[in-house]
Structure formats: structure tokens, C-alpha cells
Amino acid sequence: MSFRVLTAEFQHETNTFSVRKTGYDAFTVEGVMFGDDAIRARGEANTEIAGFLDISRKYGWAIEHVLSTGAEPAGPVTRDAFDRIGGAIVKAAAARKGQLDGILLGLHGAMVTDFSPDGEGELLERLRAVVGPDLPIAVTLDPHANVTAKMCELADILISFKTYPHIDMREIAHHAGELLHKTMAGEIRPKTLLARRPMLEEANAGRTDIGPMVEWIARARAYEETAGALAVSINGAFPNADIPEVGPTVLVTYDGDPARHQSFAESIADEIWDNRFNVLNTFYTVMQAAEIAHDYRGDRPLIIADYADNPGAGGYGDATALLGALLQVGIGDACFGPIVDPETAKQLHSATVGDTVQLRLGGKTDPRFGGDPLEVTGKLLVISDGKLIGDGEQLGGLEFSFGPTAVVQIDGIAVLVVTEPSQMRDLQQFGAFGIDPARHRVVGLKSMQHFRAAFEPIAGKVIVCDSGALCTMDYSRMPYRNVARPIFPLDRDMTL
């Protein structure tokens, strides 16, 4: 029997503290791609739709792919954007009511809209309203999802990536597809349960390269081999969302009696709570990081990651504190990027390569978070449309654009100035603009953890700093109003 399956990818990680709302135009930056256009662009890469297509070919499904889109993390998704994108998915499902055997979605799990704290729950609710309660729905999630009770109620299958940096998108899509196939065939009747602890996030943001998450993921994989356990997902959560159901969760998608599976989920959740003070990163100040860079004498680059100004978590990408500190101590043979500054990128595009330029660089969105604009003089090295094709584990084979882009040499530092925000997670994000990070003594970049997949292999040493930008680890600076209290670490002395 050939099953007919509706698929879509609709992803956003929402930083509710950002002043930049996420409208429809934000999704068009990376593209709102429909049907075959989406498949051509993403169907052979490390993406969810590629994994869905693999399973469809294996079992002979008839795939109806609606769309693929995602916007860079920022403020709440506007009603207009949600209604246009989510509405297209719901409309497609409604048009095929009674003809579908299942729905398979690549979502994020931390979308907040300007009318709902639970974007994914809202989408699933709208879908259920048109397809009814019985049609199987499977969903893949990012492990920074803030999973809600509504999501578990309305989706039969929820499975998160098991890596951070995320490099298993296609693999997890396979897992979700296999379970959906068994469900459509009547072999299983899955449900998903969750366990939660009152924390903004897991102590190490869910990183899976070191620390206790390594063991927890191994136990999750082992548990998936036991009777009735179909999938286990451990979500580190996304703390920059001021919503009632923020925080780390453990999910088990199961078949049969839930009692044993709930017990397993609670046991991992207990360990997440017990490890809440076990922070593995050392978060240097920008001056401490600059002094380390000044004294660094390694054979391979020192990588300095500005954790707090990560555009991949909704940071503005225009914080200047780290770059300013590196310039202050006279760092040479260095590169830095990105500084997200559309105004300066436009100014540089009106100049000529080789010109000496006077710049008021960065710090324009909200200087309270990451520093004021820098008044600097530099030499223009490169101007570009910002387009590239990635070659790493995350962006490999995918088209990407920073928008109008320039490279300017400021003292000893080659600075990448871009229009569109994005964290650094592929060497081509430097290389496409004439910067080879492996040939520099110091590399400053904006990212929390994803950079490690591409940049750790070339690094002599990696350090992380907190520049005081919007994604600072000092949560006391953020005006939380909607999270359930008490919650760790806002209420550090709380007990369960």
C-alpha cells in the first residue's frame, strides 16, 4: 500500500527579549520555498526534508511537500507571517482531507508568536482542527525546543536531534519517518509524554560533545531499544523565551503502557536538575579574552566565541565589546565576524576596494547589550553580495547569504561586516570573502556552540566570552515576567 504523506518545514527560535519582530520578510531572507523548489534546494543536504524524502523512497510514499522556510532567531513571529506560512500548511492539509495517511513536519519547538507563547502548538492545533484527532502526525524538533503539553497532546510522535552542534537532522528525520510509517501501517499507536524541571535551560545548553549529556544521550539510545520505547528526546531548552512552559524536557514517544516510560523520563530530568550547577564553559569577560589573545602563542588559531552576541539565539550580532577589547590590546593577525550592521555595509558598498574609510561600526540596535558603536578607521578589502555555499556538516551544499557584505581591515584585524544576522558555523562564512581563518593567529566569532563543528578542527585553543550582549548568561538582566516562578537560576536557592 502506498501512503500519502504531507510534509513541511517551518522553523523559528524566538528570543522574546529582542526588539526585532520576525515578519514575513525575515523568512524570505533564507527563502520561503514551496513544493519542488524546496526539494531542489534542500532535498540532498543534511536537512529534515532530505530525510523525509529518503523514507518516502524506501516505502514508496506519495509525498506532498508544502513548503520549507526558517528565519534567523529574533523577536516574536508576527501574526501576518504565521498566518501566511502556517496557513499554507493548514490549507494544504484541508484541501487533502480524507486523502492523507499522515503528516510529517520539521519544526523547531521554540517558536513564539505575537499572539501565542507556543507557535508549534498553535500550528498543530490548527492542523488538528482540519484533519481531525486520528490522522498520525510526526514532528522533528531542535533540542533547544521548549516543548509544551499541547505539543505532546496534538502530535503523536515528537523526536529531537541528539547532537549539539546539530549534525543529525537527516538521521532524526529518518527516525521520525520510520515511526510514522509503522503508525500508518497500524503496527504501533504512539503517544509522547514529557518530564520537566523548573529551569530556564540545562546547565550547558544541551551540548553533546562533552559533559553529562554524553551519557544521557547514550542512555536514551539504549532505552529506545527496549519494549515500547520508540524515541527519547532530551531538550536543553531555549532560555531566551519569556513563556510559561520554558525549560528542559525529556520526551518519550512510546507504544503501550506509559508508566515505565514516564519513570525513565523523570529519572533523566532529575539528573538534569541535580547537575544544574555543573557549568562546563568558562565565560571570560571581553578584556580577559583579549588578554588571553594577546599572550597566545599557539601554532593554530585561538578561537574566541562571543556567546552572548550569538545571532543563532536572537542576539543582534552588532555587539562591539569583544572587537573593541581586541583592538584595545593591539591584537594582530586576526579576523573577526560577523558584525551585523546594514548601515555600515551599505556605506562600504559605496566605497572602492582599497579605500581608507571612517566608520561608526556596530552597536546600533541597543548599545545596552554589547557596547556602543566603534569609531574606527579601516581599509576596505572586499565587497560582496554575501552569497555562498556551505561545505561543513551543517551548511554543506546549502545556499546561504549574509546580504550585502564587506571585509575591512581595522588595525590588525580583518572584520566581516554583514547585513543579515547569522552565527558562524561554516568555514565558508569567512572563506567566501577571502578570509582563511586557519591562517590567522586569532579568530573572533559570534556563536555559542554550533561553531565547534567547523572551527574546532582548525583550532589550537577555544575560549568563550560573555560580551554582555542580548544572550548574556546573566539572566538577572532580562525582564522575565511570564515564566513560572520559582525557576532556576533566577531563583538560585530554590528546591524541589
Short mmCIF file of N, CA, C and O in Angstrom, two decimals, residues 11 28-29 44 64 141 182 185 228 237 246 349 405 411 413 422 433 440 451 454 490:
data_model
loop_
_atom_site.label_atom_id
_atom_site.label_comp_id
_atom_site.label_asym_id
_atom_site.label_seq_id
_atom_site.Cartn_x
_atom_site.Cartn_y
_atom_site.Cartn_z
N GLN A 11 10.35 26.80 10.71
CA GLN A 11 11.20 26.83 11.91
C GLN A 11 11.55 28.25 12.34
O GLN A 11 11.92 29.09 11.51
N THR A 28 11.82 35.34 4.17
CA THR A 28 12.23 35.38 2.76
C THR A 28 13.74 35.53 2.60
O THR A 28 14.26 35.27 1.51
N VAL A 29 14.45 35.93 3.66
CA VAL A 29 15.91 36.07 3.56
C VAL A 29 16.53 34.73 3.18
O VAL A 29 17.38 34.64 2.28
N GLU A 44 18.89 17.22 -0.92
CA GLU A 44 20.08 16.36 -0.93
C GLU A 44 21.07 16.75 0.17
O GLU A 44 22.19 16.25 0.19
N GLU A 64 3.59 14.94 -0.48
CA GLU A 64 3.05 16.25 -0.85
C GLU A 64 3.78 17.28 0.00
O GLU A 64 3.41 17.52 1.15
N LEU A 141 12.15 17.98 16.00
CA LEU A 141 12.40 19.20 16.76
C LEU A 141 13.90 19.43 16.93
O LEU A 141 14.70 18.50 16.91
N LYS A 182 5.29 3.04 10.51
CA LYS A 182 4.73 1.97 11.34
C LYS A 182 3.35 2.34 11.87
O LYS A 182 2.46 1.49 12.00
N ALA A 185 0.82 2.07 9.10
CA ALA A 185 0.60 0.66 8.79
C ALA A 185 -0.17 -0.07 9.88
O ALA A 185 -0.50 -1.26 9.74
N GLY A 228 8.47 -1.09 23.66
CA GLY A 228 7.52 0.01 23.71
C GLY A 228 8.12 1.39 23.65
O GLY A 228 7.39 2.39 23.51
N ALA A 237 16.51 23.10 26.03
CA ALA A 237 15.61 24.26 26.08
C ALA A 237 16.25 25.52 25.52
O ALA A 237 17.45 25.58 25.26
N VAL A 246 8.75 27.35 29.50
CA VAL A 246 10.15 27.35 29.13
C VAL A 246 10.87 26.25 29.93
O VAL A 246 10.43 25.88 31.02
N HIS A 349 29.78 49.53 0.61
CA HIS A 349 29.48 49.20 -0.79
C HIS A 349 29.50 50.43 -1.69
O HIS A 349 29.59 50.29 -2.92
N THR A 405 27.76 42.52 1.90
CA THR A 405 28.82 42.16 2.84
C THR A 405 30.11 42.86 2.45
O THR A 405 30.34 43.14 1.27
N ASP A 411 43.23 48.08 11.93
CA ASP A 411 44.49 47.75 12.59
C ASP A 411 44.89 46.32 12.17
O ASP A 411 45.01 46.05 11.00
N ILE A 413 43.14 43.53 12.46
CA ILE A 413 42.00 42.61 12.43
C ILE A 413 41.20 42.80 11.14
O ILE A 413 40.75 43.91 10.83
N SER A 422 23.59 36.15 11.24
CA SER A 422 23.75 34.71 11.30
C SER A 422 24.97 34.39 12.13
O SER A 422 25.96 35.12 12.10
N PHE A 433 34.76 35.18 1.49
CA PHE A 433 35.08 36.60 1.42
C PHE A 433 36.58 36.86 1.58
O PHE A 433 37.00 37.93 2.01
N HIS A 440 45.05 32.61 10.48
CA HIS A 440 45.12 33.72 11.43
C HIS A 440 45.48 33.20 12.82
O HIS A 440 45.15 32.06 13.19
N PHE A 451 29.55 26.70 16.21
CA PHE A 451 30.84 26.94 15.56
C PHE A 451 31.80 25.78 15.72
O PHE A 451 32.70 25.58 14.90
N ALA A 454 32.74 23.21 12.83
CA ALA A 454 33.62 23.63 11.74
C ALA A 454 34.94 24.18 12.23
O ALA A 454 35.98 23.99 11.57
N LEU A 490 17.02 32.00 38.06
CA LEU A 490 16.51 33.27 38.58
C LEU A 490 16.30 33.18 40.07
O LEU A 490 16.46 34.18 40.80
#
